[in-house]
Amino acid sequence: MASVKFTSSKSWFITLTIWGTVALLAVLLIQELRSGMSFPRKLGLLVFCLLTSGLLLWTWFGTHYLISGETLQYRCGPLHGTIPIRQIREVKQNQYLWAGLRPALGLHGLVINYNRWDTIYLSPAQKEAFLNALQQVNPQIVVE
C-alpha cells in the first residue's frame, strides 16, 4: 500500500483561537514597538511574539496523519509519533477525548484504542477514507 496523507479537520473554535492569538500578538507587538520601551524589552517581546506565533502556525499548518505500510504516523506541530496499525483494537467515531494525547484540530474526531491501554484522539478531515485505509492494513479493527 502506498503512503496516504490525511489532513486534520479544523473546528471553528480552534481556528478562532489560533488565528485570534496570532492577530492579537501582532497588534500587541506593533503597539509596543512604537512605544518608548527600552530596546532589550522590545527585543524580548519580539522574540516571545514570534516564537508563540510560530508554534501556533506550525500546529495549524503541520497537523496531519500518514498511513505508510503498517504504521500510522501523526504530527501536530512539534508533537509527533508512530502507531503500529496492527496494534489498533478499536476506533470510536464522533467522540471527544477530554484527557490524553490529542494531535488534532477538530472537535468531532476519532478515539483510537491501541496496544493494551493506549488511547489517542485524531481528527482526519476525510474520516471514511482514513478508516478504510486503516482497515485495509488491519481488518480486525472494530469501528463504533
Short mmCIF file of N, CA, C and O in Angstrom, two decimals:
data_model
loop_
_atom_site.label_atom_id
_atom_site.label_comp_id
_atom_site.label_asym_id
_atom_site.label_seq_id
_atom_site.Cartn_x
_atom_site.Cartn_y
_atom_site.Cartn_z
N MET A 1 0.84 -1.19 0.00
CA MET A 1 0.00 0.00 0.00
C MET A 1 0.88 1.24 0.00
O MET A 1 1.84 1.35 0.75
N ALA A 2 0.55 2.19 -0.85
CA ALA A 2 1.29 3.44 -0.91
C ALA A 2 0.96 4.31 0.30
O ALA A 2 -0.07 4.13 0.95
N SER A 3 1.85 5.23 0.59
CA SER A 3 1.61 6.15 1.71
C SER A 3 0.45 7.08 1.38
O SER A 3 0.35 7.60 0.27
N VAL A 4 -0.42 7.26 2.36
CA VAL A 4 -1.57 8.15 2.20
C VAL A 4 -1.54 9.18 3.33
O VAL A 4 -1.45 8.82 4.50
N LYS A 5 -1.64 10.45 2.95
CA LYS A 5 -1.59 11.54 3.93
C LYS A 5 -2.99 12.13 4.10
O LYS A 5 -3.69 12.38 3.13
N PHE A 6 -3.38 12.32 5.35
CA PHE A 6 -4.68 12.90 5.69
C PHE A 6 -4.45 14.17 6.51
O PHE A 6 -3.71 14.14 7.49
N THR A 7 -5.11 15.24 6.12
CA THR A 7 -5.01 16.47 6.90
C THR A 7 -6.04 16.42 8.03
O THR A 7 -7.00 15.66 7.98
N SER A 8 -5.84 17.24 9.02
CA SER A 8 -6.77 17.30 10.15
C SER A 8 -7.94 18.20 9.81
O SER A 8 -7.79 19.21 9.11
N SER A 9 -9.12 17.83 10.30
CA SER A 9 -10.25 18.76 10.22
C SER A 9 -9.95 19.91 11.18
O SER A 9 -9.18 19.76 12.11
N LYS A 10 -10.57 21.05 10.92
CA LYS A 10 -10.29 22.22 11.75
C LYS A 10 -11.61 22.82 12.21
O LYS A 10 -12.40 23.29 11.41
N SER A 11 -11.82 22.81 13.52
CA SER A 11 -13.07 23.36 14.07
C SER A 11 -13.00 24.88 14.09
O SER A 11 -11.93 25.48 14.10
N TRP A 12 -14.16 25.50 14.14
CA TRP A 12 -14.22 26.96 14.18
C TRP A 12 -13.59 27.50 15.46
O TRP A 12 -12.98 28.56 15.46
N PHE A 13 -13.72 26.75 16.55
CA PHE A 13 -13.16 27.19 17.83
C PHE A 13 -11.64 27.23 17.78
O PHE A 13 -11.01 28.20 18.21
N ILE A 14 -11.04 26.17 17.25
CA ILE A 14 -9.57 26.11 17.15
C ILE A 14 -9.09 27.17 16.15
O ILE A 14 -8.07 27.83 16.38
N THR A 15 -9.82 27.34 15.05
CA THR A 15 -9.47 28.35 14.06
C THR A 15 -9.45 29.74 14.70
O THR A 15 -8.49 30.50 14.54
N LEU A 16 -10.50 30.05 15.42
CA LEU A 16 -10.60 31.35 16.08
C LEU A 16 -9.50 31.52 17.14
O LEU A 16 -8.89 32.59 17.26
N THR A 17 -9.24 30.47 17.88
CA THR A 17 -8.22 30.54 18.93
C THR A 17 -6.83 30.78 18.35
O THR A 17 -6.10 31.68 18.81
N ILE A 18 -6.44 30.00 17.35
CA ILE A 18 -5.09 30.13 16.80
C ILE A 18 -4.92 31.46 16.06
O ILE A 18 -4.00 32.23 16.35
N TRP A 19 -5.80 31.74 15.11
CA TRP A 19 -5.65 32.96 14.33
C TRP A 19 -5.92 34.21 15.15
O TRP A 19 -5.30 35.26 14.92
N GLY A 20 -6.83 34.13 16.12
CA GLY A 20 -7.08 35.27 17.01
C GLY A 20 -5.86 35.59 17.86
O GLY A 20 -5.51 36.76 18.05
N THR A 21 -5.20 34.55 18.37
CA THR A 21 -4.00 34.76 19.18
C THR A 21 -2.87 35.35 18.35
O THR A 21 -2.17 36.27 18.79
N VAL A 22 -2.68 34.83 17.14
CA VAL A 22 -1.64 35.37 16.26
C VAL A 22 -1.91 36.84 15.94
O VAL A 22 -1.00 37.68 16.00
N ALA A 23 -3.16 37.17 15.62
CA ALA A 23 -3.51 38.56 15.33
C ALA A 23 -3.32 39.46 16.55
O ALA A 23 -2.79 40.57 16.44
N LEU A 24 -3.74 38.98 17.71
CA LEU A 24 -3.59 39.75 18.94
C LEU A 24 -2.11 40.01 19.25
O LEU A 24 -1.72 41.12 19.64
N LEU A 25 -1.28 38.99 19.08
CA LEU A 25 0.16 39.16 19.31
C LEU A 25 0.77 40.15 18.32
O LEU A 25 1.63 40.94 18.68
N ALA A 26 0.31 40.13 17.07
CA ALA A 26 0.82 41.07 16.07
C ALA A 26 0.46 42.50 16.44
O ALA A 26 1.30 43.41 16.36
N VAL A 27 -0.79 42.73 16.85
CA VAL A 27 -1.23 44.07 17.25
C VAL A 27 -0.46 44.53 18.48
O VAL A 27 0.03 45.67 18.54
N LEU A 28 -0.32 43.65 19.46
CA LEU A 28 0.44 43.98 20.67
C LEU A 28 1.88 44.34 20.33
O LEU A 28 2.41 45.33 20.83
N LEU A 29 2.48 43.56 19.46
CA LEU A 29 3.87 43.79 19.10
C LEU A 29 4.03 45.14 18.39
O LEU A 29 4.93 45.92 18.72
N ILE A 30 3.16 45.45 17.46
CA ILE A 30 3.24 46.71 16.73
C ILE A 30 3.07 47.89 17.68
O ILE A 30 3.83 48.87 17.63
N GLN A 31 2.10 47.81 18.58
CA GLN A 31 1.87 48.90 19.53
C GLN A 31 3.07 49.09 20.46
O GLN A 31 3.48 50.21 20.73
N GLU A 32 3.60 48.00 20.96
CA GLU A 32 4.69 48.12 21.93
C GLU A 32 6.00 48.52 21.27
O GLU A 32 6.83 49.17 21.89
N LEU A 33 6.21 48.13 20.00
CA LEU A 33 7.44 48.56 19.32
C LEU A 33 7.43 50.05 19.05
O LEU A 33 8.49 50.67 18.96
N ARG A 34 6.25 50.66 18.94
CA ARG A 34 6.14 52.10 18.74
C ARG A 34 6.29 52.88 20.05
O ARG A 34 6.50 54.09 20.04
N SER A 35 6.15 52.21 21.17
CA SER A 35 6.19 52.90 22.47
C SER A 35 7.64 53.23 22.85
O SER A 35 8.58 52.89 22.15
N GLY A 36 7.78 53.86 23.99
CA GLY A 36 9.09 54.27 24.47
C GLY A 36 9.80 53.18 25.28
O GLY A 36 10.66 53.49 26.10
N MET A 37 9.43 51.94 25.08
CA MET A 37 10.02 50.82 25.81
C MET A 37 11.51 50.69 25.45
O MET A 37 11.92 50.99 24.33
N SER A 38 12.32 50.24 26.39
CA SER A 38 13.75 50.07 26.13
C SER A 38 13.99 48.98 25.09
O SER A 38 13.17 48.08 24.90
N PHE A 39 15.14 49.05 24.44
CA PHE A 39 15.46 48.10 23.37
C PHE A 39 15.48 46.65 23.85
O PHE A 39 14.94 45.78 23.17
N PRO A 40 16.09 46.33 25.01
CA PRO A 40 16.07 44.92 25.45
C PRO A 40 14.66 44.39 25.67
O PRO A 40 14.36 43.23 25.36
N ARG A 41 13.78 45.23 26.18
CA ARG A 41 12.39 44.79 26.38
C ARG A 41 11.68 44.59 25.04
O ARG A 41 10.91 43.66 24.87
N LYS A 42 11.93 45.49 24.09
CA LYS A 42 11.35 45.33 22.76
C LYS A 42 11.84 44.04 22.11
O LYS A 42 11.06 43.32 21.49
N LEU A 43 13.11 43.78 22.27
CA LEU A 43 13.68 42.56 21.69
C LEU A 43 13.08 41.32 22.34
O LEU A 43 12.73 40.35 21.65
N GLY A 44 12.93 41.35 23.66
CA GLY A 44 12.31 40.23 24.37
C GLY A 44 10.88 39.99 23.93
O GLY A 44 10.45 38.85 23.71
N LEU A 45 10.12 41.09 23.78
CA LEU A 45 8.74 40.98 23.33
C LEU A 45 8.67 40.45 21.90
O LEU A 45 7.84 39.60 21.58
N LEU A 46 9.57 40.92 21.06
CA LEU A 46 9.62 40.44 19.67
C LEU A 46 9.89 38.94 19.61
O LEU A 46 9.20 38.20 18.91
N VAL A 47 10.85 38.48 20.37
CA VAL A 47 11.18 37.06 20.39
C VAL A 47 10.01 36.24 20.92
O VAL A 47 9.63 35.21 20.34
N PHE A 48 9.38 36.70 22.00
CA PHE A 48 8.24 35.99 22.56
C PHE A 48 7.09 35.88 21.55
O PHE A 48 6.53 34.81 21.34
N CYS A 49 6.73 37.01 20.92
CA CYS A 49 5.62 37.01 19.96
C CYS A 49 5.93 36.15 18.74
O CYS A 49 5.05 35.41 18.27
N LEU A 50 7.14 36.21 18.24
CA LEU A 50 7.50 35.39 17.08
C LEU A 50 7.52 33.90 17.41
O LEU A 50 7.02 33.09 16.62
N LEU A 51 8.06 33.54 18.55
CA LEU A 51 8.09 32.12 18.93
C LEU A 51 6.69 31.58 19.18
O LEU A 51 6.35 30.48 18.73
N THR A 52 5.86 32.35 19.87
CA THR A 52 4.49 31.91 20.14
C THR A 52 3.69 31.78 18.86
O THR A 52 3.01 30.78 18.62
N SER A 53 3.76 32.80 18.00
CA SER A 53 3.05 32.75 16.73
C SER A 53 3.57 31.62 15.85
O SER A 53 2.80 30.93 15.18
N GLY A 54 4.87 31.43 15.84
CA GLY A 54 5.47 30.35 15.06
C GLY A 54 4.98 28.99 15.51
O GLY A 54 4.66 28.13 14.67
N LEU A 55 4.90 28.77 16.80
CA LEU A 55 4.41 27.50 17.33
C LEU A 55 2.94 27.28 16.94
O LEU A 55 2.56 26.18 16.52
N LEU A 56 2.13 28.31 17.07
CA LEU A 56 0.71 28.19 16.71
C LEU A 56 0.53 27.92 15.22
O LEU A 56 -0.28 27.06 14.82
N LEU A 57 1.28 28.61 14.39
CA LEU A 57 1.15 28.41 12.94
C LEU A 57 1.73 27.06 12.51
O LEU A 57 1.22 26.43 11.58
N TRP A 58 2.78 26.60 13.17
CA TRP A 58 3.33 25.27 12.91
C TRP A 58 2.27 24.21 13.22
O TRP A 58 2.08 23.27 12.46
N THR A 59 1.56 24.39 14.31
CA THR A 59 0.48 23.47 14.66
C THR A 59 -0.63 23.53 13.63
O THR A 59 -1.15 22.50 13.20
N TRP A 60 -1.01 24.74 13.19
CA TRP A 60 -2.10 24.90 12.23
C TRP A 60 -1.77 24.23 10.88
O TRP A 60 -2.56 23.48 10.34
N PHE A 61 -0.59 24.54 10.36
CA PHE A 61 -0.23 24.04 9.03
C PHE A 61 0.41 22.65 9.07
O PHE A 61 0.48 21.99 8.03
N GLY A 62 0.87 22.22 10.22
CA GLY A 62 1.61 20.97 10.29
C GLY A 62 0.89 19.82 10.96
O GLY A 62 1.54 18.89 11.44
N THR A 63 -0.43 19.86 11.04
CA THR A 63 -1.17 18.76 11.65
C THR A 63 -1.70 17.84 10.56
O THR A 63 -2.51 18.25 9.72
N HIS A 64 -1.19 16.60 10.54
CA HIS A 64 -1.62 15.62 9.55
C HIS A 64 -1.33 14.21 10.05
O HIS A 64 -0.63 14.02 11.06
N TYR A 65 -1.86 13.25 9.32
CA TYR A 65 -1.70 11.83 9.65
C TYR A 65 -1.26 11.11 8.39
O TYR A 65 -1.78 11.38 7.30
N LEU A 66 -0.30 10.21 8.51
CA LEU A 66 0.25 9.49 7.37
C LEU A 66 0.15 8.00 7.63
O LEU A 66 0.67 7.50 8.65
N ILE A 67 -0.52 7.29 6.73
CA ILE A 67 -0.57 5.83 6.80
C ILE A 67 0.42 5.33 5.77
O ILE A 67 0.26 5.55 4.57
N SER A 68 1.46 4.68 6.27
CA SER A 68 2.54 4.22 5.40
C SER A 68 2.89 2.79 5.79
O SER A 68 3.37 2.54 6.90
N GLY A 69 2.63 1.85 4.89
CA GLY A 69 2.87 0.45 5.20
C GLY A 69 1.98 0.01 6.34
O GLY A 69 0.76 0.09 6.25
N GLU A 70 2.58 -0.43 7.42
CA GLU A 70 1.80 -0.90 8.58
C GLU A 70 1.88 0.06 9.76
O GLU A 70 1.67 -0.34 10.90
N THR A 71 2.18 1.33 9.48
CA THR A 71 2.27 2.31 10.56
C THR A 71 1.39 3.52 10.28
O THR A 71 1.17 3.90 9.14
N LEU A 72 0.90 4.08 11.37
CA LEU A 72 0.16 5.34 11.35
C LEU A 72 1.05 6.36 12.03
O LEU A 72 1.41 6.21 13.19
N GLN A 73 1.43 7.38 11.28
CA GLN A 73 2.26 8.45 11.83
C GLN A 73 1.38 9.68 12.00
O GLN A 73 0.60 10.00 11.11
N TYR A 74 1.53 10.36 13.13
CA TYR A 74 0.78 11.59 13.36
C TYR A 74 1.75 12.71 13.67
O TYR A 74 2.83 12.49 14.19
N ARG A 75 1.35 13.90 13.28
CA ARG A 75 2.16 15.09 13.56
C ARG A 75 1.21 16.25 13.81
O ARG A 75 0.27 16.46 13.07
N CYS A 76 1.50 16.99 14.88
CA CYS A 76 0.74 18.19 15.23
C CYS A 76 1.74 19.20 15.77
O CYS A 76 2.01 19.25 16.97
N GLY A 77 2.32 19.99 14.85
CA GLY A 77 3.39 20.90 15.24
C GLY A 77 4.57 20.08 15.75
O GLY A 77 5.02 19.16 15.08
N PRO A 78 5.06 20.38 16.96
CA PRO A 78 6.20 19.64 17.48
C PRO A 78 5.85 18.25 18.03
O PRO A 78 6.73 17.44 18.28
N LEU A 79 4.57 17.96 18.16
CA LEU A 79 4.12 16.67 18.70
C LEU A 79 4.00 15.66 17.56
O LEU A 79 3.31 15.92 16.58
N HIS A 80 4.68 14.53 17.69
CA HIS A 80 4.61 13.54 16.63
C HIS A 80 4.87 12.14 17.20
O HIS A 80 5.41 12.00 18.30
N GLY A 81 4.44 11.14 16.45
CA GLY A 81 4.65 9.77 16.90
C GLY A 81 4.19 8.78 15.86
O GLY A 81 3.68 9.15 14.79
N THR A 82 4.36 7.50 16.18
CA THR A 82 4.02 6.41 15.29
C THR A 82 3.24 5.35 16.05
O THR A 82 3.58 5.03 17.20
N ILE A 83 2.21 4.81 15.42
CA ILE A 83 1.42 3.73 16.00
C ILE A 83 1.40 2.57 15.01
O ILE A 83 1.05 2.77 13.84
N PRO A 84 1.78 1.37 15.45
CA PRO A 84 1.65 0.20 14.56
C PRO A 84 0.15 -0.09 14.34
O PRO A 84 -0.60 -0.29 15.30
N ILE A 85 -0.28 -0.11 13.09
CA ILE A 85 -1.70 -0.29 12.79
C ILE A 85 -2.19 -1.65 13.26
O ILE A 85 -3.35 -1.79 13.67
N ARG A 86 -1.34 -2.65 13.27
CA ARG A 86 -1.74 -3.98 13.74
C ARG A 86 -2.08 -3.97 15.23
O ARG A 86 -2.75 -4.87 15.72
N GLN A 87 -1.63 -2.95 15.97
CA GLN A 87 -1.90 -2.85 17.41
C GLN A 87 -3.21 -2.12 17.71
O GLN A 87 -3.66 -2.08 18.85
N ILE A 88 -3.84 -1.53 16.68
CA ILE A 88 -5.09 -0.80 16.89
C ILE A 88 -6.21 -1.81 17.10
O ILE A 88 -6.43 -2.70 16.29
N ARG A 89 -6.92 -1.66 18.22
CA ARG A 89 -8.02 -2.57 18.55
C ARG A 89 -9.37 -2.02 18.12
O ARG A 89 -10.21 -2.74 17.61
N GLU A 90 -9.59 -0.73 18.40
CA GLU A 90 -10.92 -0.17 18.17
C GLU A 90 -10.82 1.32 17.87
O GLU A 90 -9.92 2.00 18.33
N VAL A 91 -11.80 1.79 17.08
CA VAL A 91 -11.90 3.20 16.74
C VAL A 91 -13.33 3.63 17.02
O VAL A 91 -14.28 3.02 16.53
N LYS A 92 -13.48 4.67 17.81
CA LYS A 92 -14.81 5.22 18.12
C LYS A 92 -14.96 6.52 17.36
O LYS A 92 -14.15 7.44 17.50
N GLN A 93 -16.04 6.61 16.56
CA GLN A 93 -16.28 7.79 15.74
C GLN A 93 -17.04 8.87 16.50
O GLN A 93 -17.81 8.57 17.41
N ASN A 94 -16.83 10.11 16.06
CA ASN A 94 -17.53 11.28 16.61
C ASN A 94 -17.45 11.34 18.13
O ASN A 94 -18.42 11.66 18.80
N GLN A 95 -16.31 11.01 18.65
CA GLN A 95 -16.07 11.07 20.09
C GLN A 95 -15.11 12.22 20.38
O GLN A 95 -14.51 12.79 19.48
N TYR A 96 -14.98 12.53 21.64
CA TYR A 96 -14.05 13.57 22.08
C TYR A 96 -13.27 13.02 23.27
O TYR A 96 -13.86 12.44 24.17
N LEU A 97 -11.99 13.17 23.24
CA LEU A 97 -11.13 12.70 24.32
C LEU A 97 -10.80 13.90 25.21
O LEU A 97 -10.15 14.84 24.77
N TRP A 98 -11.30 13.90 26.44
CA TRP A 98 -11.11 15.05 27.32
C TRP A 98 -9.72 15.12 27.93
O TRP A 98 -9.24 16.19 28.27
N ALA A 99 -9.09 13.99 28.07
CA ALA A 99 -7.73 13.97 28.62
C ALA A 99 -6.92 12.99 27.80
O ALA A 99 -7.43 11.99 27.31
N GLY A 100 -5.66 13.27 27.65
CA GLY A 100 -4.80 12.36 26.91
C GLY A 100 -4.19 13.04 25.70
O GLY A 100 -4.21 14.25 25.55
N LEU A 101 -3.66 12.22 24.81
CA LEU A 101 -2.95 12.69 23.64
C LEU A 101 -3.94 13.11 22.56
O LEU A 101 -4.77 12.31 22.13
N ARG A 102 -3.85 14.38 22.10
CA ARG A 102 -4.80 14.93 21.13
C ARG A 102 -4.08 15.69 20.02
O ARG A 102 -4.17 16.92 19.96
N PRO A 103 -3.40 15.01 19.12
CA PRO A 103 -2.79 15.72 17.99
C PRO A 103 -3.83 16.00 16.92
O PRO A 103 -3.85 15.37 15.85
N ALA A 104 -4.75 16.91 17.19
CA ALA A 104 -5.88 17.17 16.30
C ALA A 104 -6.33 18.62 16.43
O ALA A 104 -6.10 19.26 17.45
N LEU A 105 -7.00 19.10 15.38
CA LEU A 105 -7.55 20.45 15.38
C LEU A 105 -9.07 20.45 15.30
O LEU A 105 -9.69 21.51 15.31
N GLY A 106 -9.69 19.28 15.19
CA GLY A 106 -11.13 19.17 15.09
C GLY A 106 -11.74 18.74 16.41
O GLY A 106 -11.06 18.19 17.28
N LEU A 107 -13.04 18.96 16.56
CA LEU A 107 -13.72 18.62 17.81
C LEU A 107 -14.51 17.32 17.74
O LEU A 107 -14.86 16.76 18.76
N HIS A 108 -14.82 16.83 16.55
CA HIS A 108 -15.57 15.58 16.41
C HIS A 108 -14.73 14.62 15.58
O HIS A 108 -14.90 14.51 14.37
N GLY A 109 -13.84 13.93 16.24
CA GLY A 109 -12.91 13.08 15.54
C GLY A 109 -13.04 11.62 15.91
O GLY A 109 -14.14 11.12 16.15
N LEU A 110 -11.91 10.97 15.98
CA LEU A 110 -11.84 9.53 16.24
C LEU A 110 -11.00 9.28 17.48
O LEU A 110 -9.92 9.84 17.63
N VAL A 111 -11.52 8.44 18.36
CA VAL A 111 -10.74 7.98 19.51
C VAL A 111 -10.24 6.60 19.15
O VAL A 111 -11.02 5.69 18.90
N ILE A 112 -8.92 6.46 19.12
CA ILE A 112 -8.30 5.21 18.71
C ILE A 112 -7.69 4.54 19.93
O ILE A 112 -6.86 5.13 20.62
N ASN A 113 -8.10 3.30 20.18
CA ASN A 113 -7.54 2.50 21.26
C ASN A 113 -6.56 1.50 20.63
O ASN A 113 -6.92 0.77 19.71
N TYR A 114 -5.35 1.49 21.16
CA TYR A 114 -4.32 0.60 20.63
C TYR A 114 -3.47 0.07 21.78
O TYR A 114 -3.57 0.55 22.91
N ASN A 115 -2.65 -0.92 21.44
CA ASN A 115 -1.91 -1.66 22.46
C ASN A 115 -2.92 -2.13 23.52
O ASN A 115 -4.05 -2.45 23.21
N ARG A 116 -2.51 -2.17 24.76
CA ARG A 116 -3.46 -2.64 25.78
C ARG A 116 -4.27 -1.50 26.38
O ARG A 116 -5.47 -1.61 26.57
N TRP A 117 -3.60 -0.39 26.70
CA TRP A 117 -4.29 0.70 27.41
C TRP A 117 -4.16 2.06 26.72
O TRP A 117 -4.65 3.06 27.24
N ASP A 118 -3.48 2.14 25.61
CA ASP A 118 -3.20 3.44 24.98
C ASP A 118 -4.39 3.96 24.18
O ASP A 118 -5.08 3.21 23.50
N THR A 119 -4.58 5.27 24.25
CA THR A 119 -5.67 5.95 23.55
C THR A 119 -5.13 7.25 22.97
O THR A 119 -4.33 7.94 23.59
N ILE A 120 -5.61 7.56 21.76
CA ILE A 120 -5.22 8.81 21.10
C ILE A 120 -6.44 9.36 20.37
O ILE A 120 -7.29 8.59 19.93
N TYR A 121 -6.51 10.67 20.27
CA TYR A 121 -7.61 11.34 19.56
C TYR A 121 -7.05 11.96 18.29
O TYR A 121 -6.09 12.74 18.33
N LEU A 122 -7.64 11.61 17.14
CA LEU A 122 -7.25 12.17 15.86
C LEU A 122 -8.51 12.73 15.18
O LEU A 122 -9.61 12.23 15.43
N SER A 123 -8.32 13.71 14.31
CA SER A 123 -9.49 14.27 13.62
C SER A 123 -9.19 14.44 12.13
O SER A 123 -9.05 15.56 11.64
N PRO A 124 -9.09 13.34 11.39
CA PRO A 124 -8.85 13.49 9.95
C PRO A 124 -10.06 14.12 9.26
O PRO A 124 -11.21 13.86 9.63
N ALA A 125 -9.80 14.96 8.27
CA ALA A 125 -10.88 15.62 7.54
C ALA A 125 -11.71 14.60 6.76
O ALA A 125 -12.92 14.75 6.62
N GLN A 126 -11.07 13.57 6.26
CA GLN A 126 -11.75 12.51 5.50
C GLN A 126 -11.80 11.25 6.36
O GLN A 126 -11.00 10.33 6.19
N LYS A 127 -12.75 11.20 7.27
CA LYS A 127 -12.82 10.09 8.23
C LYS A 127 -13.02 8.74 7.57
O LYS A 127 -12.36 7.76 7.95
N GLU A 128 -13.94 8.65 6.62
CA GLU A 128 -14.24 7.35 5.99
C GLU A 128 -13.03 6.80 5.25
O GLU A 128 -12.71 5.62 5.37
N ALA A 129 -12.36 7.65 4.49
CA ALA A 129 -11.16 7.21 3.76
C ALA A 129 -10.06 6.80 4.73
O ALA A 129 -9.34 5.83 4.50
N PHE A 130 -9.94 7.53 5.83
CA PHE A 130 -8.94 7.22 6.86
C PHE A 130 -9.24 5.85 7.48
O PHE A 130 -8.34 5.01 7.61
N LEU A 131 -10.49 5.62 7.85
CA LEU A 131 -10.88 4.33 8.44
C LEU A 131 -10.69 3.19 7.45
O LEU A 131 -10.22 2.11 7.82
N ASN A 132 -11.03 3.41 6.19
CA ASN A 132 -10.83 2.38 5.16
C ASN A 132 -9.36 2.03 5.00
O ASN A 132 -8.99 0.86 4.86
N ALA A 133 -8.50 3.05 5.02
CA ALA A 133 -7.06 2.82 4.90
C ALA A 133 -6.53 2.02 6.09
O ALA A 133 -5.69 1.13 5.93
N LEU A 134 -7.03 2.33 7.30
CA LEU A 134 -6.62 1.56 8.48
C LEU A 134 -7.08 0.11 8.37
O LEU A 134 -6.33 -0.82 8.66
N GLN A 135 -8.32 -0.09 7.94
CA GLN A 135 -8.88 -1.44 7.88
C GLN A 135 -8.29 -2.27 6.73
O GLN A 135 -8.34 -3.49 6.79
N GLN A 136 -7.71 -1.63 5.73
CA GLN A 136 -7.01 -2.38 4.70
C GLN A 136 -5.78 -3.06 5.28
O GLN A 136 -5.43 -4.17 4.90
N VAL A 137 -5.13 -2.41 6.23
CA VAL A 137 -3.94 -2.96 6.87
C VAL A 137 -4.34 -3.94 7.98
O VAL A 137 -3.75 -5.01 8.12
N ASN A 138 -5.36 -3.58 8.78
CA ASN A 138 -5.79 -4.41 9.90
C ASN A 138 -7.32 -4.55 9.87
O ASN A 138 -8.03 -3.72 10.45
N PRO A 139 -7.83 -5.60 9.22
CA PRO A 139 -9.29 -5.77 9.14
C PRO A 139 -9.94 -6.08 10.49
O PRO A 139 -11.16 -6.01 10.61
N GLN A 140 -9.18 -6.40 11.53
CA GLN A 140 -9.72 -6.71 12.85
C GLN A 140 -10.11 -5.47 13.64
O GLN A 140 -10.68 -5.59 14.74
N ILE A 141 -9.85 -4.28 13.14
CA ILE A 141 -10.21 -3.06 13.86
C ILE A 141 -11.73 -2.96 13.97
O ILE A 141 -12.44 -3.05 12.97
N VAL A 142 -12.20 -2.78 15.21
CA VAL A 142 -13.63 -2.61 15.45
C VAL A 142 -13.94 -1.12 15.37
O VAL A 142 -13.34 -0.32 16.09
N VAL A 143 -14.87 -0.75 14.49
CA VAL A 143 -15.26 0.66 14.33
C VAL A 143 -16.64 0.84 14.93
O VAL A 143 -17.59 0.15 14.55
N GLU A 144 -16.75 1.73 15.88
CA GLU A 144 -18.05 2.01 16.53
C GLU A 144 -18.55 3.38 16.14
O GLU A 144 -17.84 4.31 15.99
#
